[in-house]
């Protein structure tokens, strides 16, 4: 039974429970709502909560746990001898999963009967051919242990699903009955309902923590796995990045330094574009511009922030790259070989960051109290002198924080560098050279054909970890600076 | 008497106050310069905006027109049987078509030389298209049927100026000589341009047919993703904000939540992609490339945005409302759900729409969960399948096109961007209108 229908059934039980609970409460007070402890709908809601919450909790936990339980029990069915030398248990399990999916597809399309799918034996029947006919992706001949495991996998999954449906529906009905049973006129329904809603609110708020934990765990586990296969010192201090495409070859060199260099170089170019333009725009808009100019120019600049990064990426690849190439390329100054380069990506990323820098600085400059400006004017300073010597120093911590936040954005930006910066990892000083970044390599290592257990794919998690730590550090540092050096005005 | 008046030592002013001394002039010049820097900075920012939009519109427009060859065509019963009798059936149909086209050109008074290969390069496999049509509609035999055949994307490019005789090299896709025929066809008004509906409604076509590629299927993919994001992030985001804003007491736990939310808002989107890959695909074995997974990842990404804006609008509801509700005997929960939340709703919806718009344009996490490289050849079979069947999403589709080697796909990518931006614009306008219409100021 699909999960969707299960959810609908539980909701239907809850709806019925609401009606029953409400009317039972009313009838227990002989139809006089004033004799009830709470409003009648609270009694209904009490039943609804008891019917839904435990059932859904069990369902979520079951959905999370079932793949693990099934995988570990099926994995035990594969004897050591069935694992080829250059392979691993994980790879064989992936094959088992594919075979099981293939069997499902074959049964669905009518290529096999359910009975055949359950009992076929690879050494007697033409299972592989039939699977391929049904459109399943079967890489090699399905061997008997794999097929047996796949059949077991299907059976376990099917029983698991049936059991889950049964358990969830039973739990939902039991919950509803419990709620209905305790419905009496003197039952404190409102307090119960409100406590449970409060719990749900807390649970929703904790999802932020869960997400962080999820990010950290998924990064840490895979990174540790990577360092088991590839020495950490080579990763952090290696100066060449050349993953081999063969997969399990030991010849990959996965040094992070060229990627970090590319990342920082592009970010620096981007900040050199964004900070002056953004800062001066903010100063002009907040100090000089009339309110009419401000009401037009500020939203227009902010449009730049609402444009998706894929658009900037395409802009870099197809407009800015060729444009720079025509000026600095072989037909011009001869500094540039191809349209994708540090300069291309940096320039476009700078454009993307302008509104980020300008609106953050704008807020900060506006927060400087007018009395400080008036004091400065009173001493005879011109407007620009006031800005440079009074307003900017007062706003400096905030502006530094804004720039740090912008650089953390630049370091984490993906689409512009994937499309605009090139693919070659180099340690070079020429800004017209193609270089690549941490984010671009995460994408290319995880979207290729390499299998998940190889260092070539796992390195992406180590890169992700590096990226996460750097951006997190920058953000925390930015907040720290803003808090520590903020002037307190009345 | 003081010393000052006795000595009268102050130097006499060296000029009148009507003339500006050198130092003041310098300061005024500095003032003017500084002001100009500001103007220049804004000018550059706006210039970039204009250039960006100009290049999007200029490069994207060709994706919305396509050129078709209109040829009235009659096939008699005998011709049909004759063609079905031959060994190379589609070749026979193609020959009939060439004869019809030749006739048509002669009627218009245009002379042109061409052969079957040229036709195949310009119009694709005409013979099989016609054969399929007549096999499906045998009753049309003997009637005049007008075939509108889409030309290859390179012919589109030639007519819009992207491909020129000078820039092109002869290839198996298009030869310089073919363009003579195109010129003749244009002369005879047989080639016409029309609005490219298949681009908007169609699905991706695969690497070798840029002309037939459409964005429709990925719009559907994006739609399903946005449904997931909306139905998860709105309730969760609102619940979390209500807790943090209305109930939470200052303690370690709430501090931890606050820190986490502000950090998640700044985590690069690609990291969310890694999370999705590791948790939803590696660990939970949800299907790859499915809008459900994309939606889950984008939900986690949009949550901080929604929480931040929801908290701002809850904060904007004045305490007097809460006090009044509490004063007439409402419980804390009733106060929040019956009074504060409805008043904050416009602000919450505005924030949600803006969060959705952000999620709609996000690409990087989708790359990692396999929504790129997947060729979405058709629409999902039904509503429920729409969530779990592999599909693409708009930004992922644009990236796929941009990453293909064939230049003809670049037009499609730009066209896709125009569609994406139109969706974003609509969402943002709705958000602004909502805010203008319903926002209350106390």
mmCIF file of C-alpha atoms in Angstrom, chain A residues 2 4-5 39 42 63-64 67-68 97 190 193-195 197-198 200-202 204-209 211-212 214-215 218-219 222 273 276-278 280-281 283-285 288 297 300-301 303-304 306-312 314-315 317-319 347 351 354 380-385 387-388 392 405 408 411-415 418-419 439 442-443 446-447 452 458 460-461 463-465 467-468 471-472 475-476 479, chain B residues 27-28 30-32 34-42 44-46 48-53 55-56 58-59 235-244 247-249 253 256-257 260-272 274-275 277-279 281-285 288 300 303 307 331-334 337 357 360-364 367-368 372 383-384 395 398-399 402-403 410 413-414 417 420-421 424 428:
data_model
loop_
_atom_site.group_PDB
_atom_site.id
_atom_site.type_symbol
_atom_site.label_atom_id
_atom_site.label_comp_id
_atom_site.label_asym_id
_atom_site.label_seq_id
_atom_site.Cartn_x
_atom_site.Cartn_y
_atom_site.Cartn_z
ATOM 1 C CA UNK A 2 1.572 3.301 -1.011
ATOM 2 C CA UNK A 4 0.143 8.277 0.347
ATOM 3 C CA UNK A 5 -2.943 6.105 0.853
ATOM 4 C CA UNK A 39 -14.861 23.783 24.487
ATOM 5 C CA UNK A 42 -10.964 20.417 22.159
ATOM 6 C CA UNK A 63 10.400 4.045 6.866
ATOM 7 C CA UNK A 64 13.826 5.062 8.123
ATOM 8 C CA UNK A 67 15.967 -0.222 4.581
ATOM 9 C CA UNK A 68 18.673 -0.714 7.220
ATOM 10 C CA UNK A 97 19.047 -3.737 -5.300
ATOM 11 C CA UNK A 190 -7.792 21.866 26.519
ATOM 12 C CA UNK A 193 -4.379 19.386 23.561
ATOM 13 C CA UNK A 194 -2.348 22.482 24.266
ATOM 14 C CA UNK A 195 0.498 20.522 25.809
ATOM 15 C CA UNK A 197 0.571 21.195 20.370
ATOM 16 C CA UNK A 198 3.395 22.743 22.320
ATOM 17 C CA UNK A 200 4.728 19.566 18.196
ATOM 18 C CA UNK A 201 5.928 23.160 17.987
ATOM 19 C CA UNK A 202 9.120 22.224 19.815
ATOM 20 C CA UNK A 204 9.229 21.583 14.452
ATOM 21 C CA UNK A 205 11.786 23.966 15.889
ATOM 22 C CA UNK A 206 14.201 21.103 16.499
ATOM 23 C CA UNK A 207 14.254 20.246 12.790
ATOM 24 C CA UNK A 208 16.852 22.993 12.403
ATOM 25 C CA UNK A 209 19.084 21.083 14.814
ATOM 26 C CA UNK A 211 19.328 19.318 9.712
ATOM 27 C CA UNK A 212 22.644 20.493 11.084
ATOM 28 C CA UNK A 214 22.337 15.463 9.359
ATOM 29 C CA UNK A 215 24.768 17.649 7.448
ATOM 30 C CA UNK A 218 26.763 12.773 6.410
ATOM 31 C CA UNK A 219 29.928 14.792 5.901
ATOM 32 C CA UNK A 222 32.002 9.828 4.391
ATOM 33 C CA UNK A 273 34.183 43.979 -7.994
ATOM 34 C CA UNK A 276 33.646 49.051 -4.011
ATOM 35 C CA UNK A 277 30.514 49.125 -6.136
ATOM 36 C CA UNK A 278 28.266 47.851 -3.376
ATOM 37 C CA UNK A 280 29.651 53.262 -2.750
ATOM 38 C CA UNK A 281 26.110 52.488 -3.892
ATOM 39 C CA UNK A 283 26.746 55.305 0.742
ATOM 40 C CA UNK A 284 25.170 57.207 -2.112
ATOM 41 C CA UNK A 285 21.737 55.713 -1.561
ATOM 42 C CA UNK A 288 22.939 61.544 -0.867
ATOM 43 C CA UNK A 297 17.484 52.407 -7.532
ATOM 44 C CA UNK A 300 16.464 47.644 -9.036
ATOM 45 C CA UNK A 301 19.797 46.706 -7.467
ATOM 46 C CA UNK A 303 16.633 42.490 -8.479
ATOM 47 C CA UNK A 304 20.212 41.332 -9.033
ATOM 48 C CA UNK A 306 16.744 37.639 -6.804
ATOM 49 C CA UNK A 307 18.138 36.223 -10.025
ATOM 50 C CA UNK A 308 18.961 32.515 -9.728
ATOM 51 C CA UNK A 309 22.621 31.607 -9.910
ATOM 52 C CA UNK A 310 22.101 29.379 -12.938
ATOM 53 C CA UNK A 311 21.276 32.558 -14.865
ATOM 54 C CA UNK A 312 24.547 34.129 -13.778
ATOM 55 C CA UNK A 314 24.923 31.004 -18.223
ATOM 56 C CA UNK A 315 25.673 34.735 -18.423
ATOM 57 C CA UNK A 317 29.594 31.088 -19.967
ATOM 58 C CA UNK A 318 27.867 32.593 -22.976
ATOM 59 C CA UNK A 319 28.123 36.376 -22.667
ATOM 60 C CA UNK A 347 33.419 39.264 -12.513
ATOM 61 C CA UNK A 351 27.849 41.328 -10.014
ATOM 62 C CA UNK A 354 26.733 43.775 -5.364
ATOM 63 C CA UNK A 380 32.133 72.550 9.672
ATOM 64 C CA UNK A 381 32.859 69.231 7.950
ATOM 65 C CA UNK A 382 31.530 68.672 4.459
ATOM 66 C CA UNK A 383 29.179 65.787 3.803
ATOM 67 C CA UNK A 384 31.888 63.563 2.353
ATOM 68 C CA UNK A 385 34.225 64.326 5.234
ATOM 69 C CA UNK A 387 30.902 60.132 5.837
ATOM 70 C CA UNK A 388 34.564 59.220 5.655
ATOM 71 C CA UNK A 392 32.146 54.914 8.060
ATOM 72 C CA UNK A 405 29.333 37.244 4.796
ATOM 73 C CA UNK A 408 31.380 33.200 2.514
ATOM 74 C CA UNK A 411 33.258 30.644 -1.552
ATOM 75 C CA UNK A 412 30.118 28.548 -1.464
ATOM 76 C CA UNK A 413 28.791 29.650 -4.851
ATOM 77 C CA UNK A 414 28.504 26.748 -7.255
ATOM 78 C CA UNK A 415 26.733 27.366 -10.530
ATOM 79 C CA UNK A 418 30.778 25.247 -12.642
ATOM 80 C CA UNK A 419 29.826 27.045 -15.842
ATOM 81 C CA UNK A 439 32.305 23.504 -5.201
ATOM 82 C CA UNK A 442 32.179 18.458 -5.602
ATOM 83 C CA UNK A 443 29.727 18.561 -8.467
ATOM 84 C CA UNK A 446 29.584 13.246 -7.538
ATOM 85 C CA UNK A 447 27.841 13.479 -10.889
ATOM 86 C CA UNK A 452 30.273 5.726 -4.139
ATOM 87 C CA UNK A 458 34.296 10.100 -1.457
ATOM 88 C CA UNK A 460 33.663 15.144 -2.633
ATOM 89 C CA UNK A 461 32.548 14.689 0.975
ATOM 90 C CA UNK A 463 35.726 18.774 -0.021
ATOM 91 C CA UNK A 464 32.227 19.444 1.286
ATOM 92 C CA UNK A 465 33.530 19.212 4.833
ATOM 93 C CA UNK A 467 33.761 24.047 2.455
ATOM 94 C CA UNK A 468 31.354 23.691 5.361
ATOM 95 C CA UNK A 471 31.983 29.045 5.444
ATOM 96 C CA UNK A 472 30.832 28.273 8.973
ATOM 97 C CA UNK A 475 29.964 33.306 9.360
ATOM 98 C CA UNK A 476 30.752 32.840 13.030
ATOM 99 C CA UNK A 479 28.890 37.622 13.758
ATOM 100 C CA UNK B 27 37.370 70.369 -0.086
ATOM 101 C CA UNK B 28 34.444 71.127 -2.341
ATOM 102 C CA UNK B 30 36.684 66.302 -2.937
ATOM 103 C CA UNK B 31 33.026 66.445 -1.964
ATOM 104 C CA UNK B 32 31.974 66.457 -5.614
ATOM 105 C CA UNK B 34 33.014 61.495 -3.621
ATOM 106 C CA UNK B 35 29.471 62.082 -4.748
ATOM 107 C CA UNK B 36 30.401 61.125 -8.301
ATOM 108 C CA UNK B 37 31.934 57.856 -7.099
ATOM 109 C CA UNK B 38 28.582 56.981 -5.570
ATOM 110 C CA UNK B 39 26.735 57.832 -8.757
ATOM 111 C CA UNK B 40 29.216 55.824 -10.814
ATOM 112 C CA UNK B 41 28.854 52.823 -8.503
ATOM 113 C CA UNK B 42 25.073 52.853 -8.825
ATOM 114 C CA UNK B 44 27.666 50.386 -12.900
ATOM 115 C CA UNK B 45 25.285 48.256 -10.858
ATOM 116 C CA UNK B 46 22.301 49.287 -12.961
ATOM 117 C CA UNK B 48 25.114 45.295 -15.222
ATOM 118 C CA UNK B 49 21.413 44.732 -14.625
ATOM 119 C CA UNK B 50 20.524 46.135 -18.022
ATOM 120 C CA UNK B 51 23.248 44.153 -19.779
ATOM 121 C CA UNK B 52 22.140 40.982 -18.045
ATOM 122 C CA UNK B 53 18.515 41.396 -19.053
ATOM 123 C CA UNK B 55 21.521 39.511 -23.155
ATOM 124 C CA UNK B 56 18.882 37.191 -21.708
ATOM 125 C CA UNK B 58 18.279 38.882 -27.030
ATOM 126 C CA UNK B 59 19.663 35.352 -26.738
ATOM 127 C CA UNK B 235 3.714 24.285 8.434
ATOM 128 C CA UNK B 236 7.107 23.373 9.884
ATOM 129 C CA UNK B 237 8.457 26.891 9.459
ATOM 130 C CA UNK B 238 5.409 28.512 10.992
ATOM 131 C CA UNK B 239 5.325 26.040 13.895
ATOM 132 C CA UNK B 240 9.024 26.584 14.610
ATOM 133 C CA UNK B 241 8.637 30.363 14.493
ATOM 134 C CA UNK B 242 5.611 30.320 16.769
ATOM 135 C CA UNK B 243 7.510 28.296 19.300
ATOM 136 C CA UNK B 244 10.607 30.486 19.164
ATOM 137 C CA UNK B 247 6.604 30.277 23.810
ATOM 138 C CA UNK B 248 10.328 29.704 24.073
ATOM 139 C CA UNK B 249 12.026 30.763 27.243
ATOM 140 C CA UNK B 253 18.051 24.654 23.997
ATOM 141 C CA UNK B 256 21.026 26.206 20.184
ATOM 142 C CA UNK B 257 18.050 26.356 17.845
ATOM 143 C CA UNK B 260 21.439 26.589 14.105
ATOM 144 C CA UNK B 261 18.862 28.524 12.143
ATOM 145 C CA UNK B 262 21.131 31.474 11.518
ATOM 146 C CA UNK B 263 23.949 29.162 10.477
ATOM 147 C CA UNK B 264 21.779 27.071 8.176
ATOM 148 C CA UNK B 265 20.696 30.248 6.422
ATOM 149 C CA UNK B 266 24.324 30.806 5.456
ATOM 150 C CA UNK B 267 25.360 27.245 4.587
ATOM 151 C CA UNK B 268 26.183 26.974 0.858
ATOM 152 C CA UNK B 269 23.406 25.302 -1.093
ATOM 153 C CA UNK B 270 25.719 22.626 -2.443
ATOM 154 C CA UNK B 271 26.164 21.332 1.107
ATOM 155 C CA UNK B 272 22.423 20.720 1.244
ATOM 156 C CA UNK B 274 25.488 16.586 -0.221
ATOM 157 C CA UNK B 275 23.087 16.099 2.683
ATOM 158 C CA UNK B 277 22.616 12.628 -1.504
ATOM 159 C CA UNK B 278 23.922 11.041 1.677
ATOM 160 C CA UNK B 279 20.695 10.897 3.676
ATOM 161 C CA UNK B 281 19.547 8.596 -1.564
ATOM 162 C CA UNK B 282 22.442 6.668 -0.003
ATOM 163 C CA UNK B 283 20.809 6.001 3.344
ATOM 164 C CA UNK B 284 17.067 5.949 2.747
ATOM 165 C CA UNK B 285 17.259 4.715 -0.873
ATOM 166 C CA UNK B 288 17.167 9.297 -7.697
ATOM 167 C CA UNK B 300 15.509 22.027 4.409
ATOM 168 C CA UNK B 303 13.182 26.565 6.171
ATOM 169 C CA UNK B 307 11.422 30.957 9.799
ATOM 170 C CA UNK B 331 -5.329 30.620 26.774
ATOM 171 C CA UNK B 332 -1.845 31.345 25.467
ATOM 172 C CA UNK B 333 -2.391 28.835 22.662
ATOM 173 C CA UNK B 334 -5.756 30.362 21.735
ATOM 174 C CA UNK B 337 -3.721 30.671 16.955
ATOM 175 C CA UNK B 357 10.935 31.638 -5.504
ATOM 176 C CA UNK B 360 12.590 27.375 -7.598
ATOM 177 C CA UNK B 361 15.772 28.899 -8.990
ATOM 178 C CA UNK B 362 18.178 26.800 -6.953
ATOM 179 C CA UNK B 363 20.316 24.457 -9.018
ATOM 180 C CA UNK B 364 23.371 23.216 -7.161
ATOM 181 C CA UNK B 367 22.898 18.453 -9.497
ATOM 182 C CA UNK B 368 23.922 16.125 -6.698
ATOM 183 C CA UNK B 372 20.893 16.658 -14.212
ATOM 184 C CA UNK B 383 -0.302 12.802 -9.826
ATOM 185 C CA UNK B 384 1.294 10.394 -7.351
ATOM 186 C CA UNK B 395 17.064 25.101 -13.525
ATOM 187 C CA UNK B 398 18.731 24.701 -18.245
ATOM 188 C CA UNK B 399 22.036 23.466 -16.876
ATOM 189 C CA UNK B 402 24.061 24.623 -21.271
ATOM 190 C CA UNK B 403 26.407 21.708 -20.673
ATOM 191 C CA UNK B 410 22.271 27.431 -25.908
ATOM 192 C CA UNK B 413 18.950 27.333 -22.286
ATOM 193 C CA UNK B 414 18.370 31.074 -22.654
ATOM 194 C CA UNK B 417 15.838 31.124 -18.390
ATOM 195 C CA UNK B 420 12.114 30.591 -15.242
ATOM 196 C CA UNK B 421 12.389 34.348 -14.753
ATOM 197 C CA UNK B 424 9.955 34.113 -10.499
ATOM 198 C CA UNK B 428 7.506 38.109 -6.551
#
